[in-house]
Coordinates of C-alpha atoms in Angstrom, one line a residue:
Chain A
X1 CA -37.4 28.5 -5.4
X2 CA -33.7 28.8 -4.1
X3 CA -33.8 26.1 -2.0
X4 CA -35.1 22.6 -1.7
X5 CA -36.0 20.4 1.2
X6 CA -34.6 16.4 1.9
X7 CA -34.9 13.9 4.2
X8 CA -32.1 13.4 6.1
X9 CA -30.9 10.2 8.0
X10 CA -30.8 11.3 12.1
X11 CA -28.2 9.6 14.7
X12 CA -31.3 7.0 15.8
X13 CA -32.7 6.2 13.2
X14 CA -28.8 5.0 11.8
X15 CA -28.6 3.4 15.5
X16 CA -31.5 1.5 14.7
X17 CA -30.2 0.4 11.4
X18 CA -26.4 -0.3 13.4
X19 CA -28.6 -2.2 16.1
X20 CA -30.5 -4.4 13.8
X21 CA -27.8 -5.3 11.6
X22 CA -24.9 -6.5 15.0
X23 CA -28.3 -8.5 16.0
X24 CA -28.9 -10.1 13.1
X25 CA -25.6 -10.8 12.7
X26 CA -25.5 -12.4 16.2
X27 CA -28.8 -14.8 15.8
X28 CA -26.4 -16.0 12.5
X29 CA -23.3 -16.3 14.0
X30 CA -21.0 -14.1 12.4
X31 CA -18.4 -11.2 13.7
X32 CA -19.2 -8.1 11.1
X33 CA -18.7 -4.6 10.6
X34 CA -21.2 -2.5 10.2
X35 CA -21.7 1.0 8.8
X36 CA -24.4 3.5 8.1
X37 CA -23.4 6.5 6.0
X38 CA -25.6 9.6 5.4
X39 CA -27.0 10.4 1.7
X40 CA -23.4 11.9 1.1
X41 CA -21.2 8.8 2.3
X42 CA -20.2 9.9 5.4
X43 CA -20.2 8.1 8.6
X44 CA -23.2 8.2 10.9
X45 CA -22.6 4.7 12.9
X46 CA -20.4 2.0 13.1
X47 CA -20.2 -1.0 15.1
X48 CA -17.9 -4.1 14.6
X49 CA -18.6 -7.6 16.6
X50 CA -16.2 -9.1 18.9
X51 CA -13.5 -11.4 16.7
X52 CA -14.9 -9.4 13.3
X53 CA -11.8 -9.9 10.5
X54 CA -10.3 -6.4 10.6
X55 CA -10.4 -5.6 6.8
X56 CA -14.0 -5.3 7.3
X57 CA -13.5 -1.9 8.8
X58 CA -12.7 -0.8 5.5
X59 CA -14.9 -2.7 3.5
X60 CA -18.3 -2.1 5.2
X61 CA -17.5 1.4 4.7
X62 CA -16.5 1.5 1.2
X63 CA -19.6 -0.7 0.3
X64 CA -21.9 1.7 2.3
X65 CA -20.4 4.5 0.5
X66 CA -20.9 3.3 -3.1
X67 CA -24.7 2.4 -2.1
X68 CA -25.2 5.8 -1.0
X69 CA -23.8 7.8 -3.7
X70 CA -25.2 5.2 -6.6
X71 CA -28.6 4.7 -4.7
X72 CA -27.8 1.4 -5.8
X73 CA -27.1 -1.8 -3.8
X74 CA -23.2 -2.1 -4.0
X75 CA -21.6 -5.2 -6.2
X76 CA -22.6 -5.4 -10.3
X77 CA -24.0 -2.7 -11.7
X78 CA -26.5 -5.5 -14.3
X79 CA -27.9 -8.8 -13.1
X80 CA -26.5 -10.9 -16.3
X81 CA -23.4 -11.9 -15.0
X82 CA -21.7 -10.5 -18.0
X83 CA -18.0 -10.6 -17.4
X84 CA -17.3 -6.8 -19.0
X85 CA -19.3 -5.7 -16.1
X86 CA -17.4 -6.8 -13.6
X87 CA -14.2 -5.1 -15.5
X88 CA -16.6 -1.8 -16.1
X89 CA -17.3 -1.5 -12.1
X90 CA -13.4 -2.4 -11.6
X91 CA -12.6 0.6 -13.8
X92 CA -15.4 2.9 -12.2
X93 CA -13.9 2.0 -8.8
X94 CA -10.3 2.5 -9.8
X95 CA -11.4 6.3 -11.7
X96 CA -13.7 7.0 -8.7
X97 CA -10.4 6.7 -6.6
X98 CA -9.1 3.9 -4.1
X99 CA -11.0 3.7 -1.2
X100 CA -13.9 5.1 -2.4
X101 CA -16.2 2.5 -4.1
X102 CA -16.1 -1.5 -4.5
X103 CA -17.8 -3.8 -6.8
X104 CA -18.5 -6.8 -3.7
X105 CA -21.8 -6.9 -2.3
X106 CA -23.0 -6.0 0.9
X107 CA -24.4 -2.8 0.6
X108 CA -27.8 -1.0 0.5
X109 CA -29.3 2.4 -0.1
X110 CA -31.7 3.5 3.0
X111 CA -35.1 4.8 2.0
X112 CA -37.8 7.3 3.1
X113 CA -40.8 7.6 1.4
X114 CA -39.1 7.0 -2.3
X115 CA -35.8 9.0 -0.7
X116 CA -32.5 7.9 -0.7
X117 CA -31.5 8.8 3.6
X118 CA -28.4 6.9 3.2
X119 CA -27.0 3.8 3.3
X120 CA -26.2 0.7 5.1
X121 CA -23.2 -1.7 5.1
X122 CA -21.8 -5.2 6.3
X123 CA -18.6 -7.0 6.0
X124 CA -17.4 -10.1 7.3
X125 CA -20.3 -12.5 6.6
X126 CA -19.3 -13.8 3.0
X127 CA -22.6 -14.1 1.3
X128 CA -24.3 -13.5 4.3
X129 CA -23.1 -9.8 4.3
X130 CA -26.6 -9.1 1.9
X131 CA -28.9 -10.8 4.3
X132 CA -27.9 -9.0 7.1
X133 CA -27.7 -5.9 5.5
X134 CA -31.0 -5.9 4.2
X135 CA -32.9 -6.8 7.5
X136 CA -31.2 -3.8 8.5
X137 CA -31.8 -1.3 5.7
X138 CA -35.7 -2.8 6.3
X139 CA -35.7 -1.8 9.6
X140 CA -35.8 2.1 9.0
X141 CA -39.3 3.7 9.2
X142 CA -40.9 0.7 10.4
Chain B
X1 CA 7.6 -17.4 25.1
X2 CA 6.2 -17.1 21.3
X3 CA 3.0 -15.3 22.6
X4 CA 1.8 -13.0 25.3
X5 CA -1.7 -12.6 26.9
X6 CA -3.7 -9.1 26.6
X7 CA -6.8 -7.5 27.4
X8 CA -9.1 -6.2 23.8
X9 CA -11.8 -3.9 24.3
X10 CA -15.4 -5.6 23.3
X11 CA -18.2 -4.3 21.2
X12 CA -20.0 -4.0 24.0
X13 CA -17.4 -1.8 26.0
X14 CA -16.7 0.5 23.3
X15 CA -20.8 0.7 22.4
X16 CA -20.6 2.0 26.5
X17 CA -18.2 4.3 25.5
X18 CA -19.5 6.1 22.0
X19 CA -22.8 6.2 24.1
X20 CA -21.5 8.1 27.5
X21 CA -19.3 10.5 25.3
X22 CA -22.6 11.3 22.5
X23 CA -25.2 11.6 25.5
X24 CA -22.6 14.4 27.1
X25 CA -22.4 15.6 24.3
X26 CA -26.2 16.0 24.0
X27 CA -25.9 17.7 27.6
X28 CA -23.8 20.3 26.6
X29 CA -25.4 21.1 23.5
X30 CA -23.0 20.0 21.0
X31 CA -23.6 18.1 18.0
X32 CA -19.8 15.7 17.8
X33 CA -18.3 12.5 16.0
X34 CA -17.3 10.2 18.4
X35 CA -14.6 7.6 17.6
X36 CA -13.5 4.5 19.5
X37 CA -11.0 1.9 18.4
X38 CA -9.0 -0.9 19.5
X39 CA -5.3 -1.0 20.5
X40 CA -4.1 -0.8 16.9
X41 CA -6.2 2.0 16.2
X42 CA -8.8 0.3 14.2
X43 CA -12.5 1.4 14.7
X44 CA -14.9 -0.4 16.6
X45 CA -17.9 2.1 17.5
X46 CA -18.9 5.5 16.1
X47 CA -21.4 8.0 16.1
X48 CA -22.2 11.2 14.8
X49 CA -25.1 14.0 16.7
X50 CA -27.7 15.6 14.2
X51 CA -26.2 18.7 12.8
X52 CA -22.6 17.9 14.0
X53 CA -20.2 19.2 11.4
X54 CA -18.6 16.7 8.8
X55 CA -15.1 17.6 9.2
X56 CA -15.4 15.7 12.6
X57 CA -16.2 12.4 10.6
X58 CA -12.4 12.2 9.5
X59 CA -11.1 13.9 12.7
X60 CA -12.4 12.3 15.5
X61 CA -11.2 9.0 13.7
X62 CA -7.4 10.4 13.2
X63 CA -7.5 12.1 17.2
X64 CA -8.5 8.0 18.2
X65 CA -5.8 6.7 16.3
X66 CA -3.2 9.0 18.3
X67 CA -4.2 8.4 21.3
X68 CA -4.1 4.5 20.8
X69 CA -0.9 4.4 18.9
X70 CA 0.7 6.7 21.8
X71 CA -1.0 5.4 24.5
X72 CA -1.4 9.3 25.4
X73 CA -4.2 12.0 24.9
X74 CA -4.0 13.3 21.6
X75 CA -2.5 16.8 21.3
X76 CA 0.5 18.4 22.6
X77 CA 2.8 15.8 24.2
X78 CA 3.4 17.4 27.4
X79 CA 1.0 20.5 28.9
X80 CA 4.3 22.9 29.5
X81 CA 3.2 24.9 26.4
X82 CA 6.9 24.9 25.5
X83 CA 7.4 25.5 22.0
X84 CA 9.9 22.1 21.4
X85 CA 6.4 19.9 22.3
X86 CA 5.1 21.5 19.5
X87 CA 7.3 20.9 17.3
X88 CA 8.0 17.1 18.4
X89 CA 4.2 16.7 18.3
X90 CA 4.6 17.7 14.3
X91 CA 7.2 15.8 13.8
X92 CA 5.4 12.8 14.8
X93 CA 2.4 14.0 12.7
X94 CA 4.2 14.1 9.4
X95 CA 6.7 10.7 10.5
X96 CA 3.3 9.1 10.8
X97 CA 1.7 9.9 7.6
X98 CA -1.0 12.7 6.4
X99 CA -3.9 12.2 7.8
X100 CA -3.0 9.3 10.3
X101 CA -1.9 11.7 14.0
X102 CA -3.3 14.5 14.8
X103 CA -1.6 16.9 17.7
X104 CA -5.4 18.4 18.5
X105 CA -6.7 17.7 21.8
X106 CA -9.9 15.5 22.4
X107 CA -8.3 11.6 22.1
X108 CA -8.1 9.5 25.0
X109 CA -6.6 6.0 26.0
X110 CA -8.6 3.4 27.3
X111 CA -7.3 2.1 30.1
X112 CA -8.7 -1.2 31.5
X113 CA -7.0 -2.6 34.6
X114 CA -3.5 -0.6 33.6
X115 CA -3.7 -1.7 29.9
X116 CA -4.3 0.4 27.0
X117 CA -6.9 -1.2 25.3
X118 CA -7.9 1.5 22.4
X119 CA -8.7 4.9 22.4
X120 CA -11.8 7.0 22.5
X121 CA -11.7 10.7 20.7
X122 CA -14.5 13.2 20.1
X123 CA -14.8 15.9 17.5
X124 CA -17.0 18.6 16.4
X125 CA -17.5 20.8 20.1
X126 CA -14.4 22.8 20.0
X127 CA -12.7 23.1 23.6
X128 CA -15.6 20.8 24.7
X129 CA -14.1 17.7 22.8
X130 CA -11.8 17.5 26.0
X131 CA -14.1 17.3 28.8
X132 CA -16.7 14.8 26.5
X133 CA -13.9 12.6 26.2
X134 CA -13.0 12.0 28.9
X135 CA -16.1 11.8 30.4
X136 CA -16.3 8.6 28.6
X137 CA -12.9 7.3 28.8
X138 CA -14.0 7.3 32.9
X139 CA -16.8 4.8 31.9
X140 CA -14.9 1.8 30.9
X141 CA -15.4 -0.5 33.7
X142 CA -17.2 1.6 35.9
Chain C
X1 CA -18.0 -7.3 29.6
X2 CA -15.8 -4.4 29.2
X3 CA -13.3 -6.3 27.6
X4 CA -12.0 -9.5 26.0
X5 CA -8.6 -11.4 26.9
X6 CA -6.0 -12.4 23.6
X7 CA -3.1 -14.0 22.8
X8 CA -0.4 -11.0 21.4
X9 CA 2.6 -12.2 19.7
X10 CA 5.7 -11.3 21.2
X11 CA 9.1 -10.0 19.6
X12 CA 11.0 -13.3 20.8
X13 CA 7.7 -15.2 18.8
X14 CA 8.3 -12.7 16.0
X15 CA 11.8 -13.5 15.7
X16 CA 11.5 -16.9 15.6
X17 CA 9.3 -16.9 12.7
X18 CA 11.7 -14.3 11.1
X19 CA 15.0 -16.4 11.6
X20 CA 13.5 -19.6 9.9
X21 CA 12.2 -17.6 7.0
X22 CA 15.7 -16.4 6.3
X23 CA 17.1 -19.7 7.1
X24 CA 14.4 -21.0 4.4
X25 CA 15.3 -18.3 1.8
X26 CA 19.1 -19.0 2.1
X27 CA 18.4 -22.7 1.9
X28 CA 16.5 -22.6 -1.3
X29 CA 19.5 -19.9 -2.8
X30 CA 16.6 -16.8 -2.5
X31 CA 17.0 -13.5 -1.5
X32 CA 13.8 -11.7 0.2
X33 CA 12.5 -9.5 2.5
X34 CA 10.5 -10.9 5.6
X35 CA 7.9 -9.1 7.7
X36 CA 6.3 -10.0 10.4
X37 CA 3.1 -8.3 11.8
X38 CA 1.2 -8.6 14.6
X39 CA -2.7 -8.7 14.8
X40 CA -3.3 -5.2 13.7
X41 CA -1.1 -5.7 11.0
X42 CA 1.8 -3.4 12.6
X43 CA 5.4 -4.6 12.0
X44 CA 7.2 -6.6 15.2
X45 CA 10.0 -7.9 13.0
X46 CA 11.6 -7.7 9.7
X47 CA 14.7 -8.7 7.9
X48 CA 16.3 -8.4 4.3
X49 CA 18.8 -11.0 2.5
X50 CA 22.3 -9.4 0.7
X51 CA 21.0 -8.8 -2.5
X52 CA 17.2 -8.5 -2.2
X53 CA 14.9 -6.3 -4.6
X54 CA 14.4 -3.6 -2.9
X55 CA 10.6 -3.6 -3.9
X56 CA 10.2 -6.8 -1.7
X57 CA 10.5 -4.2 1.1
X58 CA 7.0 -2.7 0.7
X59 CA 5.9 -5.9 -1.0
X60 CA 6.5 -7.9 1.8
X61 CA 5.2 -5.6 4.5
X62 CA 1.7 -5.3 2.4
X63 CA 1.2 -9.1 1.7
X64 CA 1.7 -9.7 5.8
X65 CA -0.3 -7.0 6.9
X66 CA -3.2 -8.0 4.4
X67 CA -3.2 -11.8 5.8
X68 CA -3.1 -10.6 9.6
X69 CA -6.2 -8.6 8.7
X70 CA -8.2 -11.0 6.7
X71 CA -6.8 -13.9 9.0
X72 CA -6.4 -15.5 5.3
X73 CA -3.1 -16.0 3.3
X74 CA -2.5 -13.2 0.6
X75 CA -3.8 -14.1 -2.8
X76 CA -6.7 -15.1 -3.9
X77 CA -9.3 -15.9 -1.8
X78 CA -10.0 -19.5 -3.1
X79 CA -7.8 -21.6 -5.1
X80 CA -10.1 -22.2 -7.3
X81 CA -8.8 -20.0 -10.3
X82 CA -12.7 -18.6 -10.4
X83 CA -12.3 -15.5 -12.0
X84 CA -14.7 -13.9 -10.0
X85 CA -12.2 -14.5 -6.8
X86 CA -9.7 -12.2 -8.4
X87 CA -12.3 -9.9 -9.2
X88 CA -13.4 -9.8 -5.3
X89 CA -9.8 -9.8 -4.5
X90 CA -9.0 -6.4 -6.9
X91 CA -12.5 -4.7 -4.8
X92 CA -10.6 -5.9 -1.5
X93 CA -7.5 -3.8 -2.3
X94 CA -9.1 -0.9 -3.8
X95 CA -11.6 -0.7 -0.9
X96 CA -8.4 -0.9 1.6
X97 CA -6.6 2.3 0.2
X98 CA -3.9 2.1 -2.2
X99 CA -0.5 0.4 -0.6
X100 CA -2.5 -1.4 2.4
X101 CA -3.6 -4.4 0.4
X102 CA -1.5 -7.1 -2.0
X103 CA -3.6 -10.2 -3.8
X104 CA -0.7 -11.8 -4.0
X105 CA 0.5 -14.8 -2.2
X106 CA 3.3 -14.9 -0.1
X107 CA 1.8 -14.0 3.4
X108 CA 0.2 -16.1 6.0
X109 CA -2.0 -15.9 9.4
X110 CA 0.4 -16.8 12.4
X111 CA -2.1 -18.7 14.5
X112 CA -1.6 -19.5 18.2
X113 CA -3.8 -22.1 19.9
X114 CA -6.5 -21.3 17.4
X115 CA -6.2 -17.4 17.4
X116 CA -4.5 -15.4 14.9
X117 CA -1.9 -13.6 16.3
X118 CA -0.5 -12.1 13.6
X119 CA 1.2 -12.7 9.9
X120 CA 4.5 -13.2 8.5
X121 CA 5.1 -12.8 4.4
X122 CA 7.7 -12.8 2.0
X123 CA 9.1 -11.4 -1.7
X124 CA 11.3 -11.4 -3.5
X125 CA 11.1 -15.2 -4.2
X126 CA 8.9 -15.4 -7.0
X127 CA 7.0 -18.3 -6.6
X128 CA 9.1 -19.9 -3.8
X129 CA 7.6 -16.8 -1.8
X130 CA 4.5 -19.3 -0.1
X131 CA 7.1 -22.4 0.7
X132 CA 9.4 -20.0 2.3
X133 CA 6.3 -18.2 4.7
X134 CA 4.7 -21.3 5.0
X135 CA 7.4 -22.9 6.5
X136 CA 7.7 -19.8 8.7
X137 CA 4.4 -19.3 10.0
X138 CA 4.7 -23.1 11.3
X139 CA 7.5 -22.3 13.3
X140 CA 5.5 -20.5 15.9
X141 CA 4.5 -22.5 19.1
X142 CA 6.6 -25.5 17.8
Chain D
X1 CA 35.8 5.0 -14.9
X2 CA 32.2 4.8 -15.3
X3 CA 31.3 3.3 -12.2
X4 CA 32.5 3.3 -8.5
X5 CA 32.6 0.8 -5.5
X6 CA 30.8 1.4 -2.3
X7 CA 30.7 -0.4 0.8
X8 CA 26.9 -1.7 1.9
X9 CA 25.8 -2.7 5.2
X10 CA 25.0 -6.6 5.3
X11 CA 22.2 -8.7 6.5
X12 CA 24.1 -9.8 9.6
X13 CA 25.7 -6.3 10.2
X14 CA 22.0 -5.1 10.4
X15 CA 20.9 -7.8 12.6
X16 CA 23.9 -7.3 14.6
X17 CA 23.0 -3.4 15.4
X18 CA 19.3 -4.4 16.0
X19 CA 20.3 -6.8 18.5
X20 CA 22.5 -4.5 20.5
X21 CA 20.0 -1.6 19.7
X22 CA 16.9 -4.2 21.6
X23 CA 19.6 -5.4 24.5
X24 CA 20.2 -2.1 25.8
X25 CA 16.6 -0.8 25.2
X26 CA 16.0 -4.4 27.7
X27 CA 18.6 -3.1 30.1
X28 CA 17.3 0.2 30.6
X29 CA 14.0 -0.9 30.7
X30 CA 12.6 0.6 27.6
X31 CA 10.1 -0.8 25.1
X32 CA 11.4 0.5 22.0
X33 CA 11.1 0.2 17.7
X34 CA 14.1 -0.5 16.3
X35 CA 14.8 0.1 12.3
X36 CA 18.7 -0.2 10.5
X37 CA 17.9 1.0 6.9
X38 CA 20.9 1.1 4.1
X39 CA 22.4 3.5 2.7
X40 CA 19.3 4.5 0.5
X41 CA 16.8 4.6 3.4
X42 CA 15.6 1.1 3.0
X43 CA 14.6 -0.7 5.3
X44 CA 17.2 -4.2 6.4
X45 CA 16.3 -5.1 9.8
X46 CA 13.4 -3.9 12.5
X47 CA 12.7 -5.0 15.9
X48 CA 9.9 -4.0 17.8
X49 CA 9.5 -4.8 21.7
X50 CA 6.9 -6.6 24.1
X51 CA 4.4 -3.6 24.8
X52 CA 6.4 -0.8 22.7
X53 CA 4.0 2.0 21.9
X54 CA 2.6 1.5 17.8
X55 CA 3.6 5.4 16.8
X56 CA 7.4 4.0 17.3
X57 CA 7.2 1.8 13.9
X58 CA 6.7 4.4 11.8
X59 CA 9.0 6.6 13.5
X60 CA 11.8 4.8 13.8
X61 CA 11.9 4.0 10.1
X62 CA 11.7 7.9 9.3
X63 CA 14.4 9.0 11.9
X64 CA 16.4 6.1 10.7
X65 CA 15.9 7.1 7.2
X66 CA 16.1 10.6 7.7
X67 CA 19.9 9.8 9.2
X68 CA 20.7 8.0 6.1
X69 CA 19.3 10.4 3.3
X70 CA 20.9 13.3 5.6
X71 CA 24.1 11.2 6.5
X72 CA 23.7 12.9 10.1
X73 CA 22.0 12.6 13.1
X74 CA 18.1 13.4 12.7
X75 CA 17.0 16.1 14.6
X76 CA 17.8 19.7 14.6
X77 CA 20.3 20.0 11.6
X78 CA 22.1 22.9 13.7
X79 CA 23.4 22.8 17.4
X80 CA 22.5 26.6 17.9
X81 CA 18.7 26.2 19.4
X82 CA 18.1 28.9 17.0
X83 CA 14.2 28.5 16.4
X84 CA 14.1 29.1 13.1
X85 CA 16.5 25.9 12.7
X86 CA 13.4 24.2 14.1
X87 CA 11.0 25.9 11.3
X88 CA 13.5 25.2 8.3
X89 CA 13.6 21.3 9.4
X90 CA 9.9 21.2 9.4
X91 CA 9.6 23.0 6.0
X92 CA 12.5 20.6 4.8
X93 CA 10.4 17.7 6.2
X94 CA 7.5 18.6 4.3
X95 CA 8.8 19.5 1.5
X96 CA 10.4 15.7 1.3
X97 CA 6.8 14.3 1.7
X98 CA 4.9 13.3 4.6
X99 CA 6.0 10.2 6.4
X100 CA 9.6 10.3 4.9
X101 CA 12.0 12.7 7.2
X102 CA 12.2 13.5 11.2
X103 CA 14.1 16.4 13.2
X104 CA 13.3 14.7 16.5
X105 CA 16.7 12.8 17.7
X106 CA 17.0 9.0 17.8
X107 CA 18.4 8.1 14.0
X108 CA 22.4 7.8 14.1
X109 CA 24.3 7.2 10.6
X110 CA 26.5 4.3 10.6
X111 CA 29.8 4.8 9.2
X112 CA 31.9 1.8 7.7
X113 CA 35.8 3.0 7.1
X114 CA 34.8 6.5 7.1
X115 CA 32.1 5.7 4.4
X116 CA 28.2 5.9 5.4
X117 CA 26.6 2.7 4.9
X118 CA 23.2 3.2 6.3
X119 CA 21.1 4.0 9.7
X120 CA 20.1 2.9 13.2
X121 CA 17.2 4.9 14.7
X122 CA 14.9 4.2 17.9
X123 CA 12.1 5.7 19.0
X124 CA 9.7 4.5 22.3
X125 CA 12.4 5.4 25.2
X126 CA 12.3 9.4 24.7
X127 CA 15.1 10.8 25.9
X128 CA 16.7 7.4 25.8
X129 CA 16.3 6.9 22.1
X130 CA 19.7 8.5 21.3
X131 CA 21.8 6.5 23.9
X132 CA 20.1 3.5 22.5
X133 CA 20.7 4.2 18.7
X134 CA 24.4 5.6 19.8
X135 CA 25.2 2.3 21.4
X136 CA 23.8 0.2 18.2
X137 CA 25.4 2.4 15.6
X138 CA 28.7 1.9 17.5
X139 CA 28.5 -2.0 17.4
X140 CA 29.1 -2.3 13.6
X141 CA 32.6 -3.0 12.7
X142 CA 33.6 -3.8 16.6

C-alpha cells in the first residue's frame, strides 16, 4: 500500500488535555503554561494562568515538543542518574538546534490505543510540572 | 512616581477570545490558528481547527505580536494603499527581526477600557482572517 | 474577569534604578553597561560607562531580560553549586532561543509592593556585576 | 603612523542627548524610544517613555544604528522620491541582515568638530520622530 493511516490529535480532545491540566494546576496552586502539540510538535493549544512566570511560554512548549517527537517523556533519557546523560541530552539538545528540545521535565507523549497523538506540556510548577502534566496526558480517551 | 498602574488581560479573557474567534471560524468553514497574547506580545491562549494548515501555527503567533507591540492591526499601517506604507510597514518588519512583525492583515489590539491589553490574530482563512479577528477582539468585555 | 490590574514600571522608576547602578559602577572604579527591563522583558532604560566592553551591551540586556521573565536573578537557579542546577539552567537557555537567555548572574527582579515589575542587570564587572544590580534593584520605591 | 586618534561620544554626552531627545518628545506630547549608539552602532544610552508603543525599542536602535554605520540620516539615502531609491534601501537593508539597518527617518548622526561620533534616533511620534532626534543631535557640543 501507498499510504498508511494515523490517529491524529483533534482541537477537543487537545482542549481537554489544556483544560485538565490549567485545573489541575489551579486545585494545586500554581500559575503554568500549558501546551499540547500534535504528533509533529506543533501547537494545537495553549493556555497560561494568571501571574504564570513568563519563561514558561517557552519552556512548556519546548518540553512538549521533545515528548512528541521522542515519544518519550521530556528530561533524562536513562533512569540512573548517570551524570554523562545529562551532558548526552545537553549535546542532543544543542545538535537538535536551540529552541527545539530540553533535557527538564515536564513533558509527556499523548496516546491512543498504543499511538503516539501528541504531546502534552507544563511549565512553572517546579517539580510539580510532572504531576500536572500527567493528570492531563491521562485525561485523553477517557 | 517609580511605578504606574495597568490593566493585563486574564486567562480567562483571552480563553473568551481564542474561543469566539475558533467558533467563527467554525461558522465560516475555515480551519485557523488563533493567537492571543499579552501587552508584550507573549502568548497566553491558542488554538488550532482540525485540518487548519501548519504554516498558521508560526503566523498567527508573529500577526499577534504586531498588533500588540504596535498597538495597531497587523498589516499595512495606514489603508491609503500608498506604496510608502508599504515600504514603512517592511521596514519595521526587518528593524524588528525575522520572524517577529508581520505586515499581513488579521492581528488585532485588545482594547479594554481604552488600554491595549494584548493582541488577538488569526491565521489559516485567507481574506477571512480579518473579519474572524475581529469578531473576537469585539468580545472582550462584552 | 476580562482582565487583571498591575503595577508597570515607569521610565522616571527606570531611571532611578539606572543612575544608582552607574553611580555604583563608578564608585567601585568599574565600567559596565546597565539595562533595565520592564515585565516583559523589553528595555525602558539603559546606560554604558567610558570604556565599557562592548560585549556587556548584549550581555547586560540578556541577563535583565532573563530575570524579569523568570522573576528570579540570572544564574543559577539555587546556590547550591548542585550540578544539576546548571544543567536545568543550560535546558532553560537552550529552550528560550539562542541570545534570549544568560545563566549568568548579574540581573535581578525589580519588585514593587510585592510584584515584579521588571529587572535591571549589569556586565562588564566581573564578579562585582551582582553588588552593583543589587544595589540597583533596591533603589526602586525607596 | 600606525594608528590614528578619534573623538568618541561619552557617557554624559549620551545621556545628555537622551534627555533632550525625552523632554521634547514630553513637550509635544509624544511617547517615544530613544537610543544614542557610538560611532560603531553600539548601543550608550536608551530611554523609553510611560505608554510608548514596544515596536519603538527595536526601532530606534536600528534607525539609530543605521545613522551611524551610514553616517547620514536613515531613511531614503536620496532626496529624489525616485522609487527605486526606496527598493535599493530595502535590498541594502537586507542584505545587512535583518534587525540591523532602517530607511524610515528618525536616526540623525551626531557630528563632534566635524567628525561623526555616533547616533540619536526616535521612533513612537511618526512624523515627529525627526524633529525629536534633530533637536537631541543638536544638543551635543552646545
Amino acid at each position: 500500500m501507498d499510504t498508511l493511516t494515523a490517529r491524529k490529535l483533534s482541537k477537543s480532545g487537545a482542549m481537554k488535555v489544556l483544560n485538565v491540566a490549567l485545573a489541575a494546576a489551579e486545585s494545586l496552586n500554581c500559575a503554568v503554561s500549558v501546551a499540547v502539540v500534535d504528533d509533529g510538535g506543533h501547537l494545537i493549544a495553549f493556555g497560561r494562568s494568571d501571574r504564570a512566570e513568563l519563561y514558561s511560554v517557552a519552556i512548556s512548549q519546548a518540553k512538549a515538543r521533545s515528548a512528541a517527537l521522542t515519544r518519550f517523556p521530556s528530561g533524562k533519557k536513562s533512569p540512573t542518574g548517570n551524570e554523562r546523560d545529562d551532558h548526552h541530552a545537553i549535546a542532543i539538545t544543542l545538535a537538535a538546534g536551540a529552541g527545539s528540545f530540553v533535557t527538564i521535565p515536564g513533558g509527556f507523549p499523548l496516546m491512543s490505543q498504543g499511538e503516539c497523538v501528541g504531546a502534552v506540556a507544563v511549565s512553572g510548577a517546579g517539580h510539580k510540572d510532572v504531576e500536572i502534566a500527567q493528570r492531563a496526558a491521562a485525561a485523553l480517551d477517557n
